[in-house]
mmCIF file of C-alpha atoms and ligand atoms in Angstrom:
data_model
loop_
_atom_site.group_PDB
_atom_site.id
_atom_site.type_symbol
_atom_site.label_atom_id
_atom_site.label_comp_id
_atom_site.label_asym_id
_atom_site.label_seq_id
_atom_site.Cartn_x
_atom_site.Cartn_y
_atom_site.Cartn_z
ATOM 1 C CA UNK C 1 124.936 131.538 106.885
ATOM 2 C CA UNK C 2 128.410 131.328 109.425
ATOM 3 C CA UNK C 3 130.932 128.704 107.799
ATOM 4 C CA UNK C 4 132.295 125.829 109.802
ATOM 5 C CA UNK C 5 135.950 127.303 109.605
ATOM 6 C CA UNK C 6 139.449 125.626 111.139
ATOM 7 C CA UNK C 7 139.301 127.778 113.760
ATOM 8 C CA UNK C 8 136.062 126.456 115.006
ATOM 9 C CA UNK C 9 137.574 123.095 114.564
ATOM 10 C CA UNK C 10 140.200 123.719 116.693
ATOM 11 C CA UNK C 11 138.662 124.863 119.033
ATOM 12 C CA UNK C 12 136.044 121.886 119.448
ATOM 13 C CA UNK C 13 139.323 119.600 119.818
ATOM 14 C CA UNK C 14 140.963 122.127 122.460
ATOM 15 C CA UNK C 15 137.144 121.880 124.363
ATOM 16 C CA UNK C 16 136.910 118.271 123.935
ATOM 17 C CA UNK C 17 141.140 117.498 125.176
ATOM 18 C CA UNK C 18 140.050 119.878 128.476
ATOM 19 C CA UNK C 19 136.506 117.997 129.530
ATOM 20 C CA UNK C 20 138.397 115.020 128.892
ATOM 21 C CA UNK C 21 141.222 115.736 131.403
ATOM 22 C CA UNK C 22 138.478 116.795 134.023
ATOM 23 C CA UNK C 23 136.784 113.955 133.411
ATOM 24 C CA UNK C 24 139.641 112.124 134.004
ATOM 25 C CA UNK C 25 140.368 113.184 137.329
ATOM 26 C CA UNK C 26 136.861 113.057 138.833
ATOM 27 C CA UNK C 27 136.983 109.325 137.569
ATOM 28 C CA UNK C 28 140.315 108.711 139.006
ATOM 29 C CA UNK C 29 141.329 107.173 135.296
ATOM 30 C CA UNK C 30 143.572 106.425 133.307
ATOM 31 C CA UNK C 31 143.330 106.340 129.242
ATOM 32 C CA UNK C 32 145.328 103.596 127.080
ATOM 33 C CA UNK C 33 145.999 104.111 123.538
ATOM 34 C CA UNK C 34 147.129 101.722 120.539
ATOM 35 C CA UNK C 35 149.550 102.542 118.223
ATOM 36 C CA UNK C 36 147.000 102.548 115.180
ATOM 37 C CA UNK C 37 144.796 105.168 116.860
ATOM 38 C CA UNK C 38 143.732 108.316 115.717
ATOM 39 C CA UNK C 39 146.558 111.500 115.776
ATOM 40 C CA UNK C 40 144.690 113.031 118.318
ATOM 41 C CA UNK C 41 143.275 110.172 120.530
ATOM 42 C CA UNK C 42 147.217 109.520 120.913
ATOM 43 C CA UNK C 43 147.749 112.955 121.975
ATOM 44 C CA UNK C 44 145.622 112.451 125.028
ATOM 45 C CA UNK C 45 146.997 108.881 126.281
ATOM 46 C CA UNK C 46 148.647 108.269 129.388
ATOM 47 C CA UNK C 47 149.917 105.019 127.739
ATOM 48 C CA UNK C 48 150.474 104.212 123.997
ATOM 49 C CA UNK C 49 151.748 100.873 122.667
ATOM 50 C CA UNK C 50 151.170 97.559 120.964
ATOM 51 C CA UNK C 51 149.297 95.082 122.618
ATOM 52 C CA UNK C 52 152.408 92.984 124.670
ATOM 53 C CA UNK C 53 153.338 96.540 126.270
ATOM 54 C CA UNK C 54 149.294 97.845 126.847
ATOM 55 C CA UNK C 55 148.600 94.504 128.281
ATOM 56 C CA UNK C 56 151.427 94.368 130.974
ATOM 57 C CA UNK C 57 150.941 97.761 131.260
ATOM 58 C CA UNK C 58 147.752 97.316 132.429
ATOM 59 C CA UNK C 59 149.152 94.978 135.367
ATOM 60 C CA UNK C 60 150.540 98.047 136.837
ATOM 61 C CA UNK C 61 147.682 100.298 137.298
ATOM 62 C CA UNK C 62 146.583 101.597 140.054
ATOM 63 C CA UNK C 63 143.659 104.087 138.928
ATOM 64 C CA UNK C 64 140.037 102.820 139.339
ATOM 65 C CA UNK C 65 138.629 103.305 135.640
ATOM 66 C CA UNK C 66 140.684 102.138 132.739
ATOM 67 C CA UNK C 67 139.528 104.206 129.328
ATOM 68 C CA UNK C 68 141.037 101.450 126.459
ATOM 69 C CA UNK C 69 141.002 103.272 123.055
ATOM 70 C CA UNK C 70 141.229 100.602 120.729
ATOM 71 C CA UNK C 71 139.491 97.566 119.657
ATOM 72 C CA UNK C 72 137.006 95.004 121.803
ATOM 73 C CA UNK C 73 139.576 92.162 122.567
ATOM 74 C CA UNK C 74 142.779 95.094 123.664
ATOM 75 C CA UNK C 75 140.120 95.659 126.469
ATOM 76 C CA UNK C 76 138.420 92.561 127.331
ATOM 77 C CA UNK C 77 142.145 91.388 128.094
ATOM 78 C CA UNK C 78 142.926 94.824 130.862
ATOM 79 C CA UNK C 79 139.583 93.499 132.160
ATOM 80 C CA UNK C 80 141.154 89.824 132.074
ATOM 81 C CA UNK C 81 143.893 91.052 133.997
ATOM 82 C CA UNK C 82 142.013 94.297 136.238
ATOM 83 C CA UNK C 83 138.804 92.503 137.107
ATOM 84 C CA UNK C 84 137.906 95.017 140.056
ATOM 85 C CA UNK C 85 138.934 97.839 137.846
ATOM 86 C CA UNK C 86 136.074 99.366 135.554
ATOM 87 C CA UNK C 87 137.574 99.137 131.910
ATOM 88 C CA UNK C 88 135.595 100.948 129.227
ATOM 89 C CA UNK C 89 135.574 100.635 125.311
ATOM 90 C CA UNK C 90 133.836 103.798 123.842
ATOM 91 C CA UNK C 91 132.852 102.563 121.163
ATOM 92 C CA UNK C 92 130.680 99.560 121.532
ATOM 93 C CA UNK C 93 130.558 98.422 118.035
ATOM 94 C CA UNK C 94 134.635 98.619 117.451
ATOM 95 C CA UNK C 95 135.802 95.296 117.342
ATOM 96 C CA UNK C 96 138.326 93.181 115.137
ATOM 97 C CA UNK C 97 137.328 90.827 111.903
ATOM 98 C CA UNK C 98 140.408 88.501 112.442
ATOM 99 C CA UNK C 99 139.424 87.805 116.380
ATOM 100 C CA UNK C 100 135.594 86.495 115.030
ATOM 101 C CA UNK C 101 137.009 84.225 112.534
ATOM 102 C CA UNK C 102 137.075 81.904 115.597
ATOM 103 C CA UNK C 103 134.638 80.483 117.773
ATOM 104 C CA UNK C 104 135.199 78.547 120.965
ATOM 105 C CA UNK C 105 133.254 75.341 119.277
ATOM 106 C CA UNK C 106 135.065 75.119 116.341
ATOM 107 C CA UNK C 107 138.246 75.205 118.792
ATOM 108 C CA UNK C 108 137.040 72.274 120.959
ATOM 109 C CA UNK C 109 136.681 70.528 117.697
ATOM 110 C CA UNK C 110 140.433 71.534 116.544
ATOM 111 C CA UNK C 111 141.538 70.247 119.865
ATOM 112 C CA UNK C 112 139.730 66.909 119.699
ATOM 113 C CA UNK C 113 141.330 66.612 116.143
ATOM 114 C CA UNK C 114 144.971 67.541 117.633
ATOM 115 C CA UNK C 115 144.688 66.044 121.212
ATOM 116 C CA UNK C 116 148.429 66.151 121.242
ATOM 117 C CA UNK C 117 148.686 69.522 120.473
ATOM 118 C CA UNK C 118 148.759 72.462 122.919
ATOM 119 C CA UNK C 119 146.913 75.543 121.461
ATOM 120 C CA UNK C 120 148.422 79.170 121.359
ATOM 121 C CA UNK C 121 146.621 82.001 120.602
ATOM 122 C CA UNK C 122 147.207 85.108 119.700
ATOM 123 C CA UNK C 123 145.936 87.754 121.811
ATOM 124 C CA UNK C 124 143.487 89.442 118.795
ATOM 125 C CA UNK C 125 141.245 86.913 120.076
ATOM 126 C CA UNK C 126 137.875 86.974 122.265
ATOM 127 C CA UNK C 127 138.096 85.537 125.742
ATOM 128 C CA UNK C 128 136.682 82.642 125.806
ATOM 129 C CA UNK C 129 138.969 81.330 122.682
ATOM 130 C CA UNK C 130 141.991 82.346 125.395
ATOM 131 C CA UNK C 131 139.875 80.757 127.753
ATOM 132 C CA UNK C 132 139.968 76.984 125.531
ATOM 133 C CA UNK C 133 143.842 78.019 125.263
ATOM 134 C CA UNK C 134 147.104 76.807 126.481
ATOM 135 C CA UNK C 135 148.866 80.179 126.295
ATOM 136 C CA UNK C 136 147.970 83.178 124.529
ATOM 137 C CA UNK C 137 151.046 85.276 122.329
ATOM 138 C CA UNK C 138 151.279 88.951 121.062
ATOM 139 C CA UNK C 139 153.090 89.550 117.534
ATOM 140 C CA UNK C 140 155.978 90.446 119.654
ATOM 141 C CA UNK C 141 156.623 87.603 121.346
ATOM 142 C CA UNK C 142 154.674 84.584 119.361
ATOM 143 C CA UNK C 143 158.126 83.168 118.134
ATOM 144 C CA UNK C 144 159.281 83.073 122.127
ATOM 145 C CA UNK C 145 156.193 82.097 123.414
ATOM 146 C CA UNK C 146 155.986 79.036 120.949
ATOM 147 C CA UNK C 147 159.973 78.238 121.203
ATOM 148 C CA UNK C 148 159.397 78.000 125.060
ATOM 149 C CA UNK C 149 157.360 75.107 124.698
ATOM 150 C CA UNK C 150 157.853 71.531 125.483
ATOM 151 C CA UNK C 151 155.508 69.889 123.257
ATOM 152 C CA UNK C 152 155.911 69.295 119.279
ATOM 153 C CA UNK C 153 152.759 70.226 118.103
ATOM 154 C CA UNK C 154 150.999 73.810 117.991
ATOM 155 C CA UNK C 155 147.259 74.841 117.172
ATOM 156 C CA UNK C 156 147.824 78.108 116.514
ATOM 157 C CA UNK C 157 145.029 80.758 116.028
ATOM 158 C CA UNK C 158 143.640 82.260 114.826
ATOM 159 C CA UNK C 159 146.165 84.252 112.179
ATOM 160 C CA UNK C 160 147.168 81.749 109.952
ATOM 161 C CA UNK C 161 150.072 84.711 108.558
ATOM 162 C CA UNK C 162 151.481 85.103 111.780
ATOM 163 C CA UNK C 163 151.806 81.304 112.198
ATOM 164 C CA UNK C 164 153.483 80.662 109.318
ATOM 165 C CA UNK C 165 156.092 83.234 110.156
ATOM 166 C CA UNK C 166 156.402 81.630 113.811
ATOM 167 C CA UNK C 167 156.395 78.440 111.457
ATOM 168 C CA UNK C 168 159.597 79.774 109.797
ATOM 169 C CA UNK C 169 161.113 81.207 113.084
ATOM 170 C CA UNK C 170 160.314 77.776 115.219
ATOM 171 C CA UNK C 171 161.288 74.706 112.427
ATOM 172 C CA UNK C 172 161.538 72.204 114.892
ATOM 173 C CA UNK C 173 157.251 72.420 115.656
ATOM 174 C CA UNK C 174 154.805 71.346 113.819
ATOM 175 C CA UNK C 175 152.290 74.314 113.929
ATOM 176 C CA UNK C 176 148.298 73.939 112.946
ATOM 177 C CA UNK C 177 147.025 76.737 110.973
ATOM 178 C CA UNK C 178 143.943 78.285 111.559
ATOM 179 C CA UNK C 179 142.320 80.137 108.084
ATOM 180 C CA UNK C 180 141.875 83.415 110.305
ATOM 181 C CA UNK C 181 143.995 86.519 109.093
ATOM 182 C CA UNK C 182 143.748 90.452 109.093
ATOM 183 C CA UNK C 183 141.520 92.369 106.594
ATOM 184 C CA UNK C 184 143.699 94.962 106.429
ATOM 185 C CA UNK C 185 147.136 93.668 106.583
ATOM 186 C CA UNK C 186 146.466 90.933 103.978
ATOM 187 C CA UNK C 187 145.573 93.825 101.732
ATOM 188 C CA UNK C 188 149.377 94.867 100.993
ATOM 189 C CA UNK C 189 151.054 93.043 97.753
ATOM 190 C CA UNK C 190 154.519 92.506 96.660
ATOM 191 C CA UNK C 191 154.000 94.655 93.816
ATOM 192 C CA UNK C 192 153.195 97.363 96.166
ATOM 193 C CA UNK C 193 156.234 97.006 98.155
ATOM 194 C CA UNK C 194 158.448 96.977 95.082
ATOM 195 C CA UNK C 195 156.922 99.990 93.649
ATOM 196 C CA UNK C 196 158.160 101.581 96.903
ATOM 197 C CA UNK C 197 161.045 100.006 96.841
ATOM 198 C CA UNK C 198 162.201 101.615 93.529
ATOM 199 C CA UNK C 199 160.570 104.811 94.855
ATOM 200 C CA UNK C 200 162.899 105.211 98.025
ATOM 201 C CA UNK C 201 165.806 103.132 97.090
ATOM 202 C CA UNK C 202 167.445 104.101 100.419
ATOM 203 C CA UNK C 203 164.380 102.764 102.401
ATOM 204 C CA UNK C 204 164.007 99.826 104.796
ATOM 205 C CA UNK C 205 160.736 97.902 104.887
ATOM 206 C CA UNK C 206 159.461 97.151 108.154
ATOM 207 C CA UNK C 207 156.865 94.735 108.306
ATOM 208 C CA UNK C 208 154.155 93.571 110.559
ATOM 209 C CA UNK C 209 153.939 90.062 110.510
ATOM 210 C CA UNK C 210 150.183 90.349 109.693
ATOM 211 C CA UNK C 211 151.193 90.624 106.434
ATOM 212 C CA UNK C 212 151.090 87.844 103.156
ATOM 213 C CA UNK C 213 154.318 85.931 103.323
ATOM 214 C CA UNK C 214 155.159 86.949 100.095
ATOM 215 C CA UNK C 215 155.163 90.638 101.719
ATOM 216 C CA UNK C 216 157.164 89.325 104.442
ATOM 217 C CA UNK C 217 159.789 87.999 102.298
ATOM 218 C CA UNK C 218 160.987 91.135 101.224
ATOM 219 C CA UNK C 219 160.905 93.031 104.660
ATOM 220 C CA UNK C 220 163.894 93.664 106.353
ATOM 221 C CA UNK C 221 162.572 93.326 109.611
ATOM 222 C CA UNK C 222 159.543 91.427 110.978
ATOM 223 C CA UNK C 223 157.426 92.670 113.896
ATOM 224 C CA UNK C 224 154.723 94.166 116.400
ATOM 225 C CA UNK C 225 154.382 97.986 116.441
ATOM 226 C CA UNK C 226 155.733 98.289 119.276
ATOM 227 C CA UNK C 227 158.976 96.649 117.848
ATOM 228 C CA UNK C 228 158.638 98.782 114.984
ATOM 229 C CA UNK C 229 159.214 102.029 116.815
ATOM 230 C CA UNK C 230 162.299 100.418 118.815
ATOM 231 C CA UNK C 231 164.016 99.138 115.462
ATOM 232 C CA UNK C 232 163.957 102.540 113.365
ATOM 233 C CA UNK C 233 164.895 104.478 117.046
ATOM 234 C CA UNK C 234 168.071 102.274 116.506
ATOM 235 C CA UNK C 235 168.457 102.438 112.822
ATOM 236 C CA UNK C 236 170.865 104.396 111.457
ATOM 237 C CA UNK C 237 168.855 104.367 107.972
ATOM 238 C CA UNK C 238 166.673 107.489 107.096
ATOM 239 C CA UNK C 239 163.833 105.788 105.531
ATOM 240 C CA UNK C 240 161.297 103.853 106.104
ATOM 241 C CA UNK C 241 158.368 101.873 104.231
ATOM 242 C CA UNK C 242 156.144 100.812 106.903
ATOM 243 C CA UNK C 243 153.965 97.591 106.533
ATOM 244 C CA UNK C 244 151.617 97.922 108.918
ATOM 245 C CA UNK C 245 148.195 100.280 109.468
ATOM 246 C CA UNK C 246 148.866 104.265 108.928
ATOM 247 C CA UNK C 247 147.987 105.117 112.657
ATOM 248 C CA UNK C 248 151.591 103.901 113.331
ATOM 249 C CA UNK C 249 152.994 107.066 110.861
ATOM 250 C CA UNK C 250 152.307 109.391 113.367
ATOM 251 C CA UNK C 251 154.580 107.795 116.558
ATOM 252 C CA UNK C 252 157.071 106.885 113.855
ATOM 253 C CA UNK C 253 157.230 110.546 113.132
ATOM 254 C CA UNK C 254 157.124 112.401 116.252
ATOM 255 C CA UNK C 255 159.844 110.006 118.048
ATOM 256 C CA UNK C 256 162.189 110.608 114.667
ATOM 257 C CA UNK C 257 161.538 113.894 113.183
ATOM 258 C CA UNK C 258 164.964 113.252 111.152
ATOM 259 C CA UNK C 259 163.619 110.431 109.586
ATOM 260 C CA UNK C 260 161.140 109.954 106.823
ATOM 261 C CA UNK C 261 158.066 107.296 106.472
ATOM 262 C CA UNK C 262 156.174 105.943 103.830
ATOM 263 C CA UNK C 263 153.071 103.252 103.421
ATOM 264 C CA UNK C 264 153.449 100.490 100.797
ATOM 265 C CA UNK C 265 149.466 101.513 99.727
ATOM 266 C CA UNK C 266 147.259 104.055 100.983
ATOM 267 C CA UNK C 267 144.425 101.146 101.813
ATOM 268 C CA UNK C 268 146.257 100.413 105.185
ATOM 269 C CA UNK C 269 143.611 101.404 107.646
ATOM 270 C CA UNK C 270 141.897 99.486 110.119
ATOM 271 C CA UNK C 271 138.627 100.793 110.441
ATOM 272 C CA UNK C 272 137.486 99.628 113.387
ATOM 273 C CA UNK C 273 140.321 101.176 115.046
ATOM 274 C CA UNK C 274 139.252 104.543 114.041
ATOM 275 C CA UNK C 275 135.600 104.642 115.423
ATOM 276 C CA UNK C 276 137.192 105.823 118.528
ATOM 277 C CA UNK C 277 137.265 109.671 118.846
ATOM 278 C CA UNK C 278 137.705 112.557 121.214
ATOM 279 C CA UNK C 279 133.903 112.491 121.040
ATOM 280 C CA UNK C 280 133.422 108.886 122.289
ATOM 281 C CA UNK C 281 135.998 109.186 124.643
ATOM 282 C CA UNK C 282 134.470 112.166 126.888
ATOM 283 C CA UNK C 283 131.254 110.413 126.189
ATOM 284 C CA UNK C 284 132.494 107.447 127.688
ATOM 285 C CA UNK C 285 134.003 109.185 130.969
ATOM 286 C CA UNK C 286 131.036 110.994 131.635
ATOM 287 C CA UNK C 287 128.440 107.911 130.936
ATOM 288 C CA UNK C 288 130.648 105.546 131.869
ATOM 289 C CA UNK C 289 130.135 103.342 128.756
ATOM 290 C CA UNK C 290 130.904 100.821 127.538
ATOM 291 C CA UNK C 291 131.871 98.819 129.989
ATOM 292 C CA UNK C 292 133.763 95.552 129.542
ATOM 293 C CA UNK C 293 133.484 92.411 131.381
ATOM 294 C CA UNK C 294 134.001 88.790 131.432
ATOM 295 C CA UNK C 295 132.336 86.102 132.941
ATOM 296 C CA UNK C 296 134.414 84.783 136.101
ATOM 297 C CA UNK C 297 134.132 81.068 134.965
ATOM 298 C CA UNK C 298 135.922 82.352 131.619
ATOM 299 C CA UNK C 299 137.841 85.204 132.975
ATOM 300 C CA UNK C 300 139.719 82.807 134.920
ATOM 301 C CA UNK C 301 140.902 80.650 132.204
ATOM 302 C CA UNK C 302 141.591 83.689 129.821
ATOM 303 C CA UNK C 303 143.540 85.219 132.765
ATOM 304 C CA UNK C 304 145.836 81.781 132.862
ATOM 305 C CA UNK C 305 146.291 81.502 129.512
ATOM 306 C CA UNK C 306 147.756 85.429 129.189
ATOM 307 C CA UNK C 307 149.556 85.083 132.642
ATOM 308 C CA UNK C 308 151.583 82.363 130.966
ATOM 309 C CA UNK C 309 152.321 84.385 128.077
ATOM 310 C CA UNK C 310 153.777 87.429 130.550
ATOM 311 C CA UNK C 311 155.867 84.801 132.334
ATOM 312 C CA UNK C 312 157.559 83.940 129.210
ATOM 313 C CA UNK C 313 157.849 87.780 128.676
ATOM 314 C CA UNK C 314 159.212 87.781 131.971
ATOM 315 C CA UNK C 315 156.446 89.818 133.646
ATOM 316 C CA UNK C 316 155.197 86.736 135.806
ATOM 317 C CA UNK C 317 156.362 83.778 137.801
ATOM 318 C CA UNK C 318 156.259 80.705 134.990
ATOM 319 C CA UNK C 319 153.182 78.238 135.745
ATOM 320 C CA UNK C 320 153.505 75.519 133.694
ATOM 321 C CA UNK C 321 150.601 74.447 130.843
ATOM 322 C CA UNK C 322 150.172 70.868 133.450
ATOM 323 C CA UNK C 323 149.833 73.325 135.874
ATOM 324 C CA UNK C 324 153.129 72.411 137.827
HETATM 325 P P1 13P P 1 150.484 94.837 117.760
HETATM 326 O O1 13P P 1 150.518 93.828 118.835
HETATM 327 O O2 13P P 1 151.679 94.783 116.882
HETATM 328 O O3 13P P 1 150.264 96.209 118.311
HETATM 329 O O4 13P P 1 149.293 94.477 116.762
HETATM 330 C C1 13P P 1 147.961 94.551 117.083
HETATM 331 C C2 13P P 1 147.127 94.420 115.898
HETATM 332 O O5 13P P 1 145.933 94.377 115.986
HETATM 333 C C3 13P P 1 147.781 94.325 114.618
HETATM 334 O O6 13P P 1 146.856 94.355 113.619
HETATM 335 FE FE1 SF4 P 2 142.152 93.395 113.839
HETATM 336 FE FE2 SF4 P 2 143.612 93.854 111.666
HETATM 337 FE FE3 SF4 P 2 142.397 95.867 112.857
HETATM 338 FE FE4 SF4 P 2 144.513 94.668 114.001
HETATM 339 S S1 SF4 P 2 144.490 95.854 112.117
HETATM 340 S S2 SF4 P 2 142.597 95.253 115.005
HETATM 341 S S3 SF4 P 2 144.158 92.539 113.380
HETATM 342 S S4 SF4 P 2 141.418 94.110 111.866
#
């Protein structure tokens, strides 16, 4: 019996990277990657980066068929923004745990409870929760995005770890948890960090804000992953303990091949963002599946509550939440 050897391996990859490049030109698109995805799904991306920089990336595209490797609300939100563009997830079933820990009823109830309050959420959400929102925020720019507002009070969903950060960031609000928060970041603990700590005593943690607060007290800098690879670019330090999922390893060590990376615990993997393959992703260029849409009614009122967000990121002309 012939052995599945490496060499057949590679060369399934190498067959899979060319059909996907054809495919890519007879469909006129274009393939967006996050950070946390697979080595070689990032390989084949035209665009990698964390969701502020795929979403405003996504304003500027001009091909007809976006391919979004990630999870269901990263490409509900292109679609948001690139209605008569055809945005596909391949895999149907890869979605994210923290963005179903809301629904828009129990929202409308929040709101009725708070009607002084506006409500900002983050952008791991579905779109109709953006759609029952003021203004939507990324991990990189929550802190802005609530600082820029007039009002006192903030609902904020549906991470209740990334609104106590903005919490600590933004004293003067008063900010409404939700009890949502991230399988896989809440997973990391202190002792974990420390161990690490002790391990590379020259290291930096860098850590998502995702994570416990007890995590985030000992990091020595807070944010998205696209702010991760900017701050160790900078840095002039040689190591790195990286809070966040271990898709992010593999930018981190391409852009810095000087520079050394380790995870805080093994168990930092988001699942759902690695059901996306080379596999899925030819099979969703040639079948053109999954497709991704939004009702207009909703679409509409997801779109406003993002476009506010990227006109506080200075991507968009401000519109105020009274609509002036
Ligand atoms: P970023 O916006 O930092 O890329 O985070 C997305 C995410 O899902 C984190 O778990
Ligand atoms: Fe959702 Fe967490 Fe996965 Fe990010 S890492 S997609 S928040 S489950």
């Amino acid at each position: 019996m012939k052995h599945y050897t490496k060499e057949d391996d590679k060369r399934y990859i190498d067959n899979l990277k060319k059909r996907i490049i054809e495919l890519k030109k007879e469909r006129n698109a274009v393939i967006i990657v996050h950070n946390y995805q697979r080595d070689e799904v990032q390989d084949i991306a035209d665009i990698t980066g964390d969701s502020l920089g795929l979403s405003k990336a996504a304003v500027k595209i001009d091909s007809d068929v976006i391919v979004f490797c990630g999870v269901h609300f990263m490409a509900e939100t292109a679609y948001i923004l690139n209605p008569e563009k055809t945005v596909l997830l391949p895999v149907k079933e890869a979605g994210c745990p923290m963005a179903d820990m809301i629904t828009p009823e129990s929202l409308k109830d929040a709101k009725k409870k708070h009607p002084d309050a506006v409500v900002v959420c983050y952008v791991n959400t579905a779109a109709a929760i953006k759609a029952e929102s003021d203004i939507c925020c990324t991990s990189r720019n929550a802190v802005d995005i609530v600082r820029s507002l007039e009002e006192k009070r903030v609902i904020f969903v549906p991470d209740k770890n990334l609104g106590r950060y903005v919490q600590t960031q933004v004293p003067d609000k008063e900010i409404i948890l939700w009890e949502g928060f991230c399988p896989t970041h809440i997973c990391v603990h202190p002792d974990q960090v420390n161990s690490a700590k002790k391990l590379y005593p020259g290291a930096e943690f860098v850590a998502h804000p995702e994570c416990n607060p007890d995590v985030l007290e000992l990091a020595d800098c807070i944010t998205s992953t696209g702010g991760m690879i900017e701050y160790v670019k900078k840095s002039d330090k040689k190591e790195f303990i990286i809070g966040t999922e271990m898709g992010m390893l593999y930018r981190l060590r391409q852009d810095n091949p000087d520079k050394k990376f380790y995870l805080p615990t093994e168990g930092l993997l988001c699942a759902n963002m690695k059901l996306t393959t080379l596999g899925w992703i030819a099979h969703s260029l040639e079948f053109m599946q999954y497709k991704v849409e939004v009702p207009e009614e909703i679409r509409k009122r997801a779109h406003s509550s993002v476009n506010r967000m990227l006109a506080v990121s200075g991507e968009k002309k401000w519109v105020s939440i009274s609509g002036t």
